[in-house]
mmCIF file of N, CA and C and ligand atoms in Angstrom:
data_model
loop_
_atom_site.group_PDB
_atom_site.id
_atom_site.type_symbol
_atom_site.label_atom_id
_atom_site.label_comp_id
_atom_site.label_asym_id
_atom_site.label_seq_id
_atom_site.Cartn_x
_atom_site.Cartn_y
_atom_site.Cartn_z
ATOM 1 N N UNK A 1 66.346 86.644 -72.706
ATOM 2 C CA UNK A 1 66.214 86.653 -71.266
ATOM 3 C C UNK A 1 66.854 85.544 -70.936
ATOM 4 N N UNK A 2 67.388 85.765 -69.313
ATOM 5 C CA UNK A 2 68.330 84.690 -69.411
ATOM 6 C C UNK A 2 67.728 83.225 -68.404
ATOM 7 N N UNK A 3 68.112 82.116 -68.499
ATOM 8 C CA UNK A 3 67.650 81.093 -68.164
ATOM 9 C C UNK A 3 67.094 81.238 -66.920
ATOM 10 N N UNK A 4 67.946 81.745 -66.492
ATOM 11 C CA UNK A 4 67.711 81.854 -64.963
ATOM 12 C C UNK A 4 66.237 83.287 -64.415
ATOM 13 N N UNK A 5 66.263 84.095 -65.584
ATOM 14 C CA UNK A 5 64.850 85.107 -65.191
ATOM 15 C C UNK A 5 64.069 84.038 -65.110
ATOM 16 N N UNK A 6 63.890 83.316 -66.665
ATOM 17 C CA UNK A 6 62.834 82.511 -66.947
ATOM 18 C C UNK A 6 62.158 81.819 -65.540
ATOM 19 N N UNK A 7 63.400 81.053 -65.919
ATOM 20 C CA UNK A 7 62.693 79.804 -64.020
ATOM 21 C C UNK A 7 62.329 81.309 -63.474
ATOM 22 N N UNK A 8 62.980 82.372 -62.995
ATOM 23 C CA UNK A 8 62.842 82.567 -61.448
ATOM 24 C C UNK A 8 60.633 83.191 -61.994
ATOM 25 N N UNK A 9 60.649 83.337 -63.291
ATOM 26 C CA UNK A 9 58.683 83.964 -63.551
ATOM 27 C C UNK A 9 57.983 82.220 -63.808
ATOM 28 N N UNK A 10 58.805 81.575 -64.151
ATOM 29 C CA UNK A 10 57.899 80.171 -63.567
ATOM 30 C C UNK A 10 57.925 79.825 -62.694
ATOM 31 N N UNK A 11 58.567 80.190 -61.713
ATOM 32 C CA UNK A 11 58.513 80.084 -60.095
ATOM 33 C C UNK A 11 57.582 80.982 -59.531
ATOM 34 N N UNK A 12 57.548 82.077 -59.905
ATOM 35 C CA UNK A 12 56.340 82.950 -59.472
ATOM 36 C C UNK A 12 55.035 82.484 -60.165
ATOM 37 N N UNK A 13 54.617 82.798 -61.181
ATOM 38 C CA UNK A 13 53.548 81.551 -61.404
ATOM 39 C C UNK A 13 52.911 80.473 -60.573
ATOM 40 N N UNK A 14 54.286 79.548 -60.189
ATOM 41 C CA UNK A 14 53.562 78.009 -59.436
ATOM 42 C C UNK A 14 53.553 78.636 -58.275
ATOM 43 N N UNK A 15 53.839 79.544 -57.615
ATOM 44 C CA UNK A 15 53.708 80.282 -55.798
ATOM 45 C C UNK A 15 52.612 81.016 -55.927
ATOM 46 N N UNK A 16 51.792 81.487 -57.326
ATOM 47 C CA UNK A 16 50.126 82.220 -57.642
ATOM 48 C C UNK A 16 49.023 81.007 -56.722
ATOM 49 N N UNK A 17 48.241 82.548 -55.751
ATOM 50 C CA UNK A 17 47.703 81.654 -55.477
ATOM 51 C C UNK A 17 46.457 80.909 -55.576
ATOM 52 N N UNK A 18 46.038 80.254 -56.320
ATOM 53 C CA UNK A 18 44.819 79.496 -56.704
ATOM 54 C C UNK A 18 43.527 79.985 -55.979
ATOM 55 N N UNK A 19 42.153 79.706 -56.603
ATOM 56 C CA UNK A 19 41.183 79.462 -55.567
ATOM 57 C C UNK A 19 40.951 78.792 -55.632
ATOM 58 N N UNK A 20 40.310 77.903 -53.893
ATOM 59 C CA UNK A 20 40.468 76.038 -54.260
ATOM 60 C C UNK A 20 38.997 75.421 -55.376
ATOM 61 N N UNK A 21 39.601 74.634 -55.587
ATOM 62 C CA UNK A 21 38.938 74.006 -56.524
ATOM 63 C C UNK A 21 37.407 73.800 -56.014
ATOM 64 N N UNK A 22 36.869 73.086 -56.691
ATOM 65 C CA UNK A 22 35.375 73.270 -56.954
ATOM 66 C C UNK A 22 34.127 72.388 -56.571
ATOM 67 N N UNK A 23 33.556 71.673 -55.895
ATOM 68 C CA UNK A 23 32.806 70.333 -56.188
ATOM 69 C C UNK A 23 31.885 70.614 -56.275
ATOM 70 N N UNK A 24 31.030 69.487 -56.597
ATOM 71 C CA UNK A 24 29.529 70.062 -56.863
ATOM 72 C C UNK A 24 28.984 68.375 -56.150
ATOM 73 N N UNK A 25 27.946 68.004 -55.254
ATOM 74 C CA UNK A 25 27.303 67.666 -54.843
ATOM 75 C C UNK A 25 25.639 67.124 -55.546
ATOM 76 N N UNK A 26 26.082 66.077 -56.497
ATOM 77 C CA UNK A 26 24.969 65.101 -56.999
ATOM 78 C C UNK A 26 24.384 64.382 -56.509
ATOM 79 N N UNK A 27 22.700 64.591 -56.400
ATOM 80 C CA UNK A 27 21.963 63.119 -56.048
ATOM 81 C C UNK A 27 21.703 61.887 -57.080
ATOM 82 N N UNK A 28 21.655 60.764 -57.388
ATOM 83 C CA UNK A 28 21.660 60.498 -57.552
ATOM 84 C C UNK A 28 19.874 59.083 -57.502
ATOM 85 N N UNK A 29 19.709 58.855 -58.388
ATOM 86 C CA UNK A 29 17.840 58.276 -58.535
ATOM 87 C C UNK A 29 17.904 56.772 -58.189
ATOM 88 N N UNK A 30 16.597 57.095 -58.051
ATOM 89 C CA UNK A 30 17.238 55.030 -57.118
ATOM 90 C C UNK A 30 15.022 55.021 -57.200
ATOM 91 N N UNK A 31 14.867 54.027 -57.167
ATOM 92 C CA UNK A 31 13.484 53.225 -58.091
ATOM 93 C C UNK A 31 12.619 53.772 -56.222
ATOM 94 N N UNK A 32 13.224 53.038 -55.403
ATOM 95 C CA UNK A 32 12.592 52.848 -54.038
ATOM 96 C C UNK A 32 12.595 54.325 -52.676
ATOM 97 N N UNK A 33 12.967 55.002 -52.672
ATOM 98 C CA UNK A 33 13.542 56.809 -51.795
ATOM 99 C C UNK A 33 12.299 57.308 -52.183
ATOM 100 N N UNK A 34 11.165 57.412 -51.132
ATOM 101 C CA UNK A 34 10.344 58.638 -51.012
ATOM 102 C C UNK A 34 10.555 60.369 -51.827
ATOM 103 N N UNK A 35 9.791 60.820 -52.567
ATOM 104 C CA UNK A 35 10.022 62.319 -53.038
ATOM 105 C C UNK A 35 9.409 62.950 -51.766
ATOM 106 N N UNK A 36 9.321 62.538 -50.727
ATOM 107 C CA UNK A 36 9.190 63.423 -50.131
ATOM 108 C C UNK A 36 10.400 63.459 -49.111
ATOM 109 N N UNK A 37 11.384 62.413 -48.661
ATOM 110 C CA UNK A 37 11.605 62.184 -48.571
ATOM 111 C C UNK A 37 13.185 63.179 -48.506
ATOM 112 N N UNK A 38 13.403 63.082 -49.878
ATOM 113 C CA UNK A 38 14.196 63.288 -51.249
ATOM 114 C C UNK A 38 14.110 65.081 -50.870
ATOM 115 N N UNK A 39 12.887 64.842 -50.502
ATOM 116 C CA UNK A 39 12.997 67.273 -50.559
ATOM 117 C C UNK A 39 13.330 68.051 -49.770
ATOM 118 N N UNK A 40 12.328 67.350 -48.945
ATOM 119 C CA UNK A 40 13.133 67.330 -47.118
ATOM 120 C C UNK A 40 14.270 67.516 -47.054
ATOM 121 N N UNK A 41 15.348 66.581 -46.982
ATOM 122 C CA UNK A 41 16.234 66.243 -47.334
ATOM 123 C C UNK A 41 17.566 67.953 -47.727
ATOM 124 N N UNK A 42 16.944 67.547 -49.500
ATOM 125 C CA UNK A 42 17.378 69.002 -50.277
ATOM 126 C C UNK A 42 16.860 70.750 -49.508
ATOM 127 N N UNK A 43 16.300 70.469 -48.295
ATOM 128 C CA UNK A 43 15.938 71.626 -48.011
ATOM 129 C C UNK A 43 16.695 71.795 -46.701
ATOM 130 N N UNK A 44 16.689 70.911 -46.161
ATOM 131 C CA UNK A 44 17.767 70.874 -44.749
ATOM 132 C C UNK A 44 19.342 70.925 -44.705
ATOM 133 N N UNK A 45 19.393 70.002 -45.907
ATOM 134 C CA UNK A 45 20.928 69.938 -46.210
ATOM 135 C C UNK A 45 21.464 70.745 -46.830
ATOM 136 N N UNK A 46 20.386 71.114 -47.586
ATOM 137 C CA UNK A 46 20.991 71.876 -48.699
ATOM 138 C C UNK A 46 21.004 73.290 -48.839
ATOM 139 N N UNK A 47 20.293 73.586 -48.073
ATOM 140 C CA UNK A 47 19.163 75.061 -47.625
ATOM 141 C C UNK A 47 18.721 75.522 -49.101
ATOM 142 N N UNK A 48 18.068 74.590 -49.834
ATOM 143 C CA UNK A 48 17.172 74.845 -51.037
ATOM 144 C C UNK A 48 15.780 75.579 -50.695
ATOM 145 N N UNK A 49 15.024 76.008 -51.230
ATOM 146 C CA UNK A 49 13.672 76.870 -51.023
ATOM 147 C C UNK A 49 12.811 75.116 -51.038
ATOM 148 N N UNK A 50 11.497 75.438 -50.791
ATOM 149 C CA UNK A 50 10.583 73.880 -51.362
ATOM 150 C C UNK A 50 10.162 74.226 -52.650
ATOM 151 N N UNK A 51 10.536 75.130 -53.323
ATOM 152 C CA UNK A 51 10.149 75.422 -54.839
ATOM 153 C C UNK A 51 11.548 74.711 -55.157
ATOM 154 N N UNK A 52 12.838 75.203 -55.451
ATOM 155 C CA UNK A 52 13.744 74.283 -55.635
ATOM 156 C C UNK A 52 13.893 73.236 -55.944
ATOM 157 N N UNK A 53 13.885 73.100 -54.107
ATOM 158 C CA UNK A 53 14.032 71.437 -54.210
ATOM 159 C C UNK A 53 13.043 70.640 -54.436
ATOM 160 N N UNK A 54 11.719 70.970 -54.575
ATOM 161 C CA UNK A 54 10.821 69.988 -55.629
ATOM 162 C C UNK A 54 12.261 69.525 -57.214
ATOM 163 N N UNK A 55 12.192 71.038 -58.105
ATOM 164 C CA UNK A 55 12.668 71.149 -58.776
ATOM 165 C C UNK A 55 14.508 70.225 -58.979
ATOM 166 N N UNK A 56 14.865 70.243 -58.051
ATOM 167 C CA UNK A 56 15.837 69.389 -57.824
ATOM 168 C C UNK A 56 15.426 67.137 -57.991
ATOM 169 N N UNK A 57 15.134 67.695 -57.665
ATOM 170 C CA UNK A 57 14.112 65.861 -56.776
ATOM 171 C C UNK A 57 13.238 65.154 -58.045
ATOM 172 N N UNK A 58 13.059 66.109 -59.201
ATOM 173 C CA UNK A 58 12.057 66.039 -60.464
ATOM 174 C C UNK A 58 13.126 65.850 -61.352
ATOM 175 N N UNK A 59 14.530 66.186 -61.662
ATOM 176 C CA UNK A 59 15.522 66.683 -62.132
ATOM 177 C C UNK A 59 15.942 65.546 -62.318
ATOM 178 N N UNK A 60 16.187 65.030 -61.097
ATOM 179 C CA UNK A 60 16.805 63.019 -60.375
ATOM 180 C C UNK A 60 16.210 62.485 -60.788
ATOM 181 N N UNK A 61 15.027 62.840 -60.435
ATOM 182 C CA UNK A 61 13.485 61.851 -60.792
ATOM 183 C C UNK A 61 13.295 61.316 -62.247
ATOM 184 N N UNK A 62 13.688 62.420 -63.196
ATOM 185 C CA UNK A 62 13.577 62.493 -64.719
ATOM 186 C C UNK A 62 14.630 61.980 -65.537
ATOM 187 N N UNK A 63 15.844 62.428 -64.605
ATOM 188 C CA UNK A 63 17.351 62.538 -65.438
ATOM 189 C C UNK A 63 18.331 60.993 -64.855
ATOM 190 N N UNK A 64 17.684 60.565 -63.634
ATOM 191 C CA UNK A 64 19.324 59.967 -63.056
ATOM 192 C C UNK A 64 19.164 60.889 -62.355
ATOM 193 N N UNK A 65 20.172 62.082 -62.465
ATOM 194 C CA UNK A 65 20.915 62.308 -61.630
ATOM 195 C C UNK A 65 20.782 64.286 -61.271
ATOM 196 N N UNK A 66 21.541 64.866 -60.089
ATOM 197 C CA UNK A 66 21.147 66.412 -60.853
ATOM 198 C C UNK A 66 21.740 67.056 -59.682
ATOM 199 N N UNK A 67 22.273 67.628 -59.780
ATOM 200 C CA UNK A 67 23.303 69.086 -58.959
ATOM 201 C C UNK A 67 22.501 68.974 -57.991
ATOM 202 N N UNK A 68 23.425 69.252 -56.680
ATOM 203 C CA UNK A 68 22.279 70.042 -54.937
ATOM 204 C C UNK A 68 22.787 71.200 -54.785
ATOM 205 N N UNK A 69 24.477 71.170 -55.190
ATOM 206 C CA UNK A 69 25.076 72.249 -54.288
ATOM 207 C C UNK A 69 26.719 72.509 -54.720
ATOM 208 N N UNK A 70 27.116 73.010 -55.407
ATOM 209 C CA UNK A 70 28.566 73.871 -55.008
ATOM 210 C C UNK A 70 29.588 74.401 -53.917
ATOM 211 N N UNK A 71 30.751 73.533 -53.223
ATOM 212 C CA UNK A 71 31.323 73.701 -52.196
ATOM 213 C C UNK A 71 32.653 73.525 -52.667
ATOM 214 N N UNK A 72 33.323 73.563 -52.082
ATOM 215 C CA UNK A 72 34.862 73.440 -51.773
ATOM 216 C C UNK A 72 34.824 72.071 -50.706
ATOM 217 N N UNK A 73 36.034 71.471 -51.534
ATOM 218 C CA UNK A 73 36.006 70.130 -51.081
ATOM 219 C C UNK A 73 35.077 69.034 -49.804
ATOM 220 N N UNK A 74 36.340 69.207 -48.985
ATOM 221 C CA UNK A 74 35.638 68.925 -47.463
ATOM 222 C C UNK A 74 33.884 70.080 -46.822
ATOM 223 N N UNK A 75 33.696 70.921 -47.876
ATOM 224 C CA UNK A 75 32.001 70.640 -47.587
ATOM 225 C C UNK A 75 31.664 69.767 -48.230
ATOM 226 N N UNK A 76 31.485 69.880 -49.151
ATOM 227 C CA UNK A 76 31.152 68.658 -50.536
ATOM 228 C C UNK A 76 30.874 67.542 -49.665
ATOM 229 N N UNK A 77 32.066 67.025 -48.924
ATOM 230 C CA UNK A 77 32.355 66.093 -48.521
ATOM 231 C C UNK A 77 31.401 65.234 -47.407
ATOM 232 N N UNK A 78 31.532 66.759 -46.426
ATOM 233 C CA UNK A 78 30.754 66.714 -45.645
ATOM 234 C C UNK A 78 29.244 66.797 -46.212
ATOM 235 N N UNK A 79 28.148 67.191 -46.769
ATOM 236 C CA UNK A 79 27.032 67.431 -47.209
ATOM 237 C C UNK A 79 26.649 65.518 -47.590
ATOM 238 N N UNK A 80 27.928 65.273 -48.891
ATOM 239 C CA UNK A 80 27.404 64.187 -49.058
ATOM 240 C C UNK A 80 27.486 62.930 -48.135
ATOM 241 N N UNK A 81 28.156 62.762 -47.172
ATOM 242 C CA UNK A 81 27.778 61.525 -45.636
ATOM 243 C C UNK A 81 27.152 61.801 -45.007
ATOM 244 N N UNK A 82 26.195 63.266 -44.744
ATOM 245 C CA UNK A 82 25.347 63.660 -44.027
ATOM 246 C C UNK A 82 23.920 63.058 -45.204
ATOM 247 N N UNK A 83 24.116 63.149 -46.467
ATOM 248 C CA UNK A 83 22.491 62.628 -47.494
ATOM 249 C C UNK A 83 22.899 60.916 -47.008
ATOM 250 N N UNK A 84 24.194 60.286 -47.438
ATOM 251 C CA UNK A 84 24.389 58.786 -46.871
ATOM 252 C C UNK A 84 23.202 58.293 -45.392
ATOM 253 N N UNK A 85 24.403 59.233 -44.608
ATOM 254 C CA UNK A 85 24.035 58.172 -43.045
ATOM 255 C C UNK A 85 22.168 59.045 -42.940
ATOM 256 N N UNK A 86 21.638 59.992 -42.967
ATOM 257 C CA UNK A 86 20.737 60.149 -42.873
ATOM 258 C C UNK A 86 19.236 58.704 -43.726
ATOM 259 N N UNK A 87 19.771 58.446 -45.019
ATOM 260 C CA UNK A 87 18.940 57.804 -46.289
ATOM 261 C C UNK A 87 18.880 56.836 -44.827
ATOM 262 N N UNK A 88 20.684 55.998 -44.887
ATOM 263 C CA UNK A 88 20.637 54.980 -44.320
ATOM 264 C C UNK A 88 20.222 54.970 -43.061
ATOM 265 N N UNK A 89 20.084 55.806 -42.885
ATOM 266 C CA UNK A 89 19.241 55.764 -40.778
ATOM 267 C C UNK A 89 17.484 55.261 -41.479
ATOM 268 N N UNK A 90 17.337 55.944 -41.838
ATOM 269 C CA UNK A 90 16.315 55.807 -42.519
ATOM 270 C C UNK A 90 15.776 54.552 -43.300
ATOM 271 N N UNK A 91 16.404 53.629 -43.756
ATOM 272 C CA UNK A 91 15.875 52.960 -45.118
ATOM 273 C C UNK A 91 16.205 52.847 -46.030
ATOM 274 N N UNK A 92 16.523 54.074 -47.020
ATOM 275 C CA UNK A 92 16.294 54.491 -47.978
ATOM 276 C C UNK A 92 17.579 54.232 -48.544
ATOM 277 N N UNK A 93 18.125 53.842 -50.163
ATOM 278 C CA UNK A 93 18.933 53.682 -50.823
ATOM 279 C C UNK A 93 19.673 54.963 -51.575
ATOM 280 N N UNK A 94 19.189 56.040 -51.382
ATOM 281 C CA UNK A 94 19.321 57.262 -51.679
ATOM 282 C C UNK A 94 20.997 57.060 -51.520
ATOM 283 N N UNK A 95 21.623 57.915 -53.282
ATOM 284 C CA UNK A 95 23.214 57.825 -53.281
ATOM 285 C C UNK A 95 22.892 59.068 -53.872
ATOM 286 N N UNK A 96 24.401 59.339 -52.566
ATOM 287 C CA UNK A 96 24.811 60.994 -53.424
ATOM 288 C C UNK A 96 26.182 61.180 -53.775
ATOM 289 N N UNK A 97 26.804 61.255 -54.070
ATOM 290 C CA UNK A 97 28.712 61.630 -55.030
ATOM 291 C C UNK A 97 28.893 62.680 -55.665
ATOM 292 N N UNK A 98 30.028 63.567 -55.327
ATOM 293 C CA UNK A 98 31.002 64.371 -56.238
ATOM 294 C C UNK A 98 31.124 64.407 -56.815
ATOM 295 N N UNK A 99 31.815 65.431 -57.563
ATOM 296 C CA UNK A 99 32.425 65.365 -58.773
ATOM 297 C C UNK A 99 33.560 66.666 -58.788
ATOM 298 N N UNK A 100 34.180 66.430 -59.105
ATOM 299 C CA UNK A 100 35.158 68.819 -59.704
ATOM 300 C C UNK A 100 33.915 68.366 -60.238
ATOM 301 N N UNK A 101 34.144 70.188 -59.731
ATOM 302 C CA UNK A 101 33.299 70.890 -60.947
ATOM 303 C C UNK A 101 33.987 71.498 -61.878
HETATM 304 N N1 TYC B 201 13.022 57.773 -58.041
HETATM 305 C C1 TYC B 201 12.115 58.532 -56.700
HETATM 306 C C2 TYC B 201 10.690 57.836 -56.741
HETATM 307 O O1 TYC B 201 9.901 57.777 -57.887
HETATM 308 C C3 TYC B 201 11.680 59.630 -55.841
HETATM 309 C C4 TYC B 201 13.538 60.017 -56.231
HETATM 310 C C5 TYC B 201 14.066 61.111 -56.507
HETATM 311 C C6 TYC B 201 14.878 59.234 -55.511
HETATM 312 C C7 TYC B 201 15.480 61.766 -55.827
HETATM 313 C C8 TYC B 201 16.467 59.419 -55.157
HETATM 314 O O2 TYC B 201 17.692 61.361 -55.428
HETATM 315 C C9 TYC B 201 16.153 60.755 -55.791
HETATM 316 N N2 TYC B 201 9.891 57.302 -55.217
#
């Protein structure tokens, strides 16, 4: 195969449309934010059922962190900001981070 052909193929590979990367939105534990506040936030921002929200809150409480949802980057960043804004307004130190999946 000629070099030109190989270059054309590798250029084609580069041009292939890839699905967008996904990001985990993760809550971090602390000793001060009330459990009920975390559960409500998980239901309202991440649309979890009350059973799912309690399970995620307890996982974070017991292990230090837990995944609330997996989204494209812009959505993950927005949800993370919503969590921090809501916690800060209520005077809680709750922290939220995003990680590439
Ligand atoms: N550890 C907190 C408490 O005992 C509850 C809590 C759960 C806080 C999850 C933050 O992301 C969190 N009140």
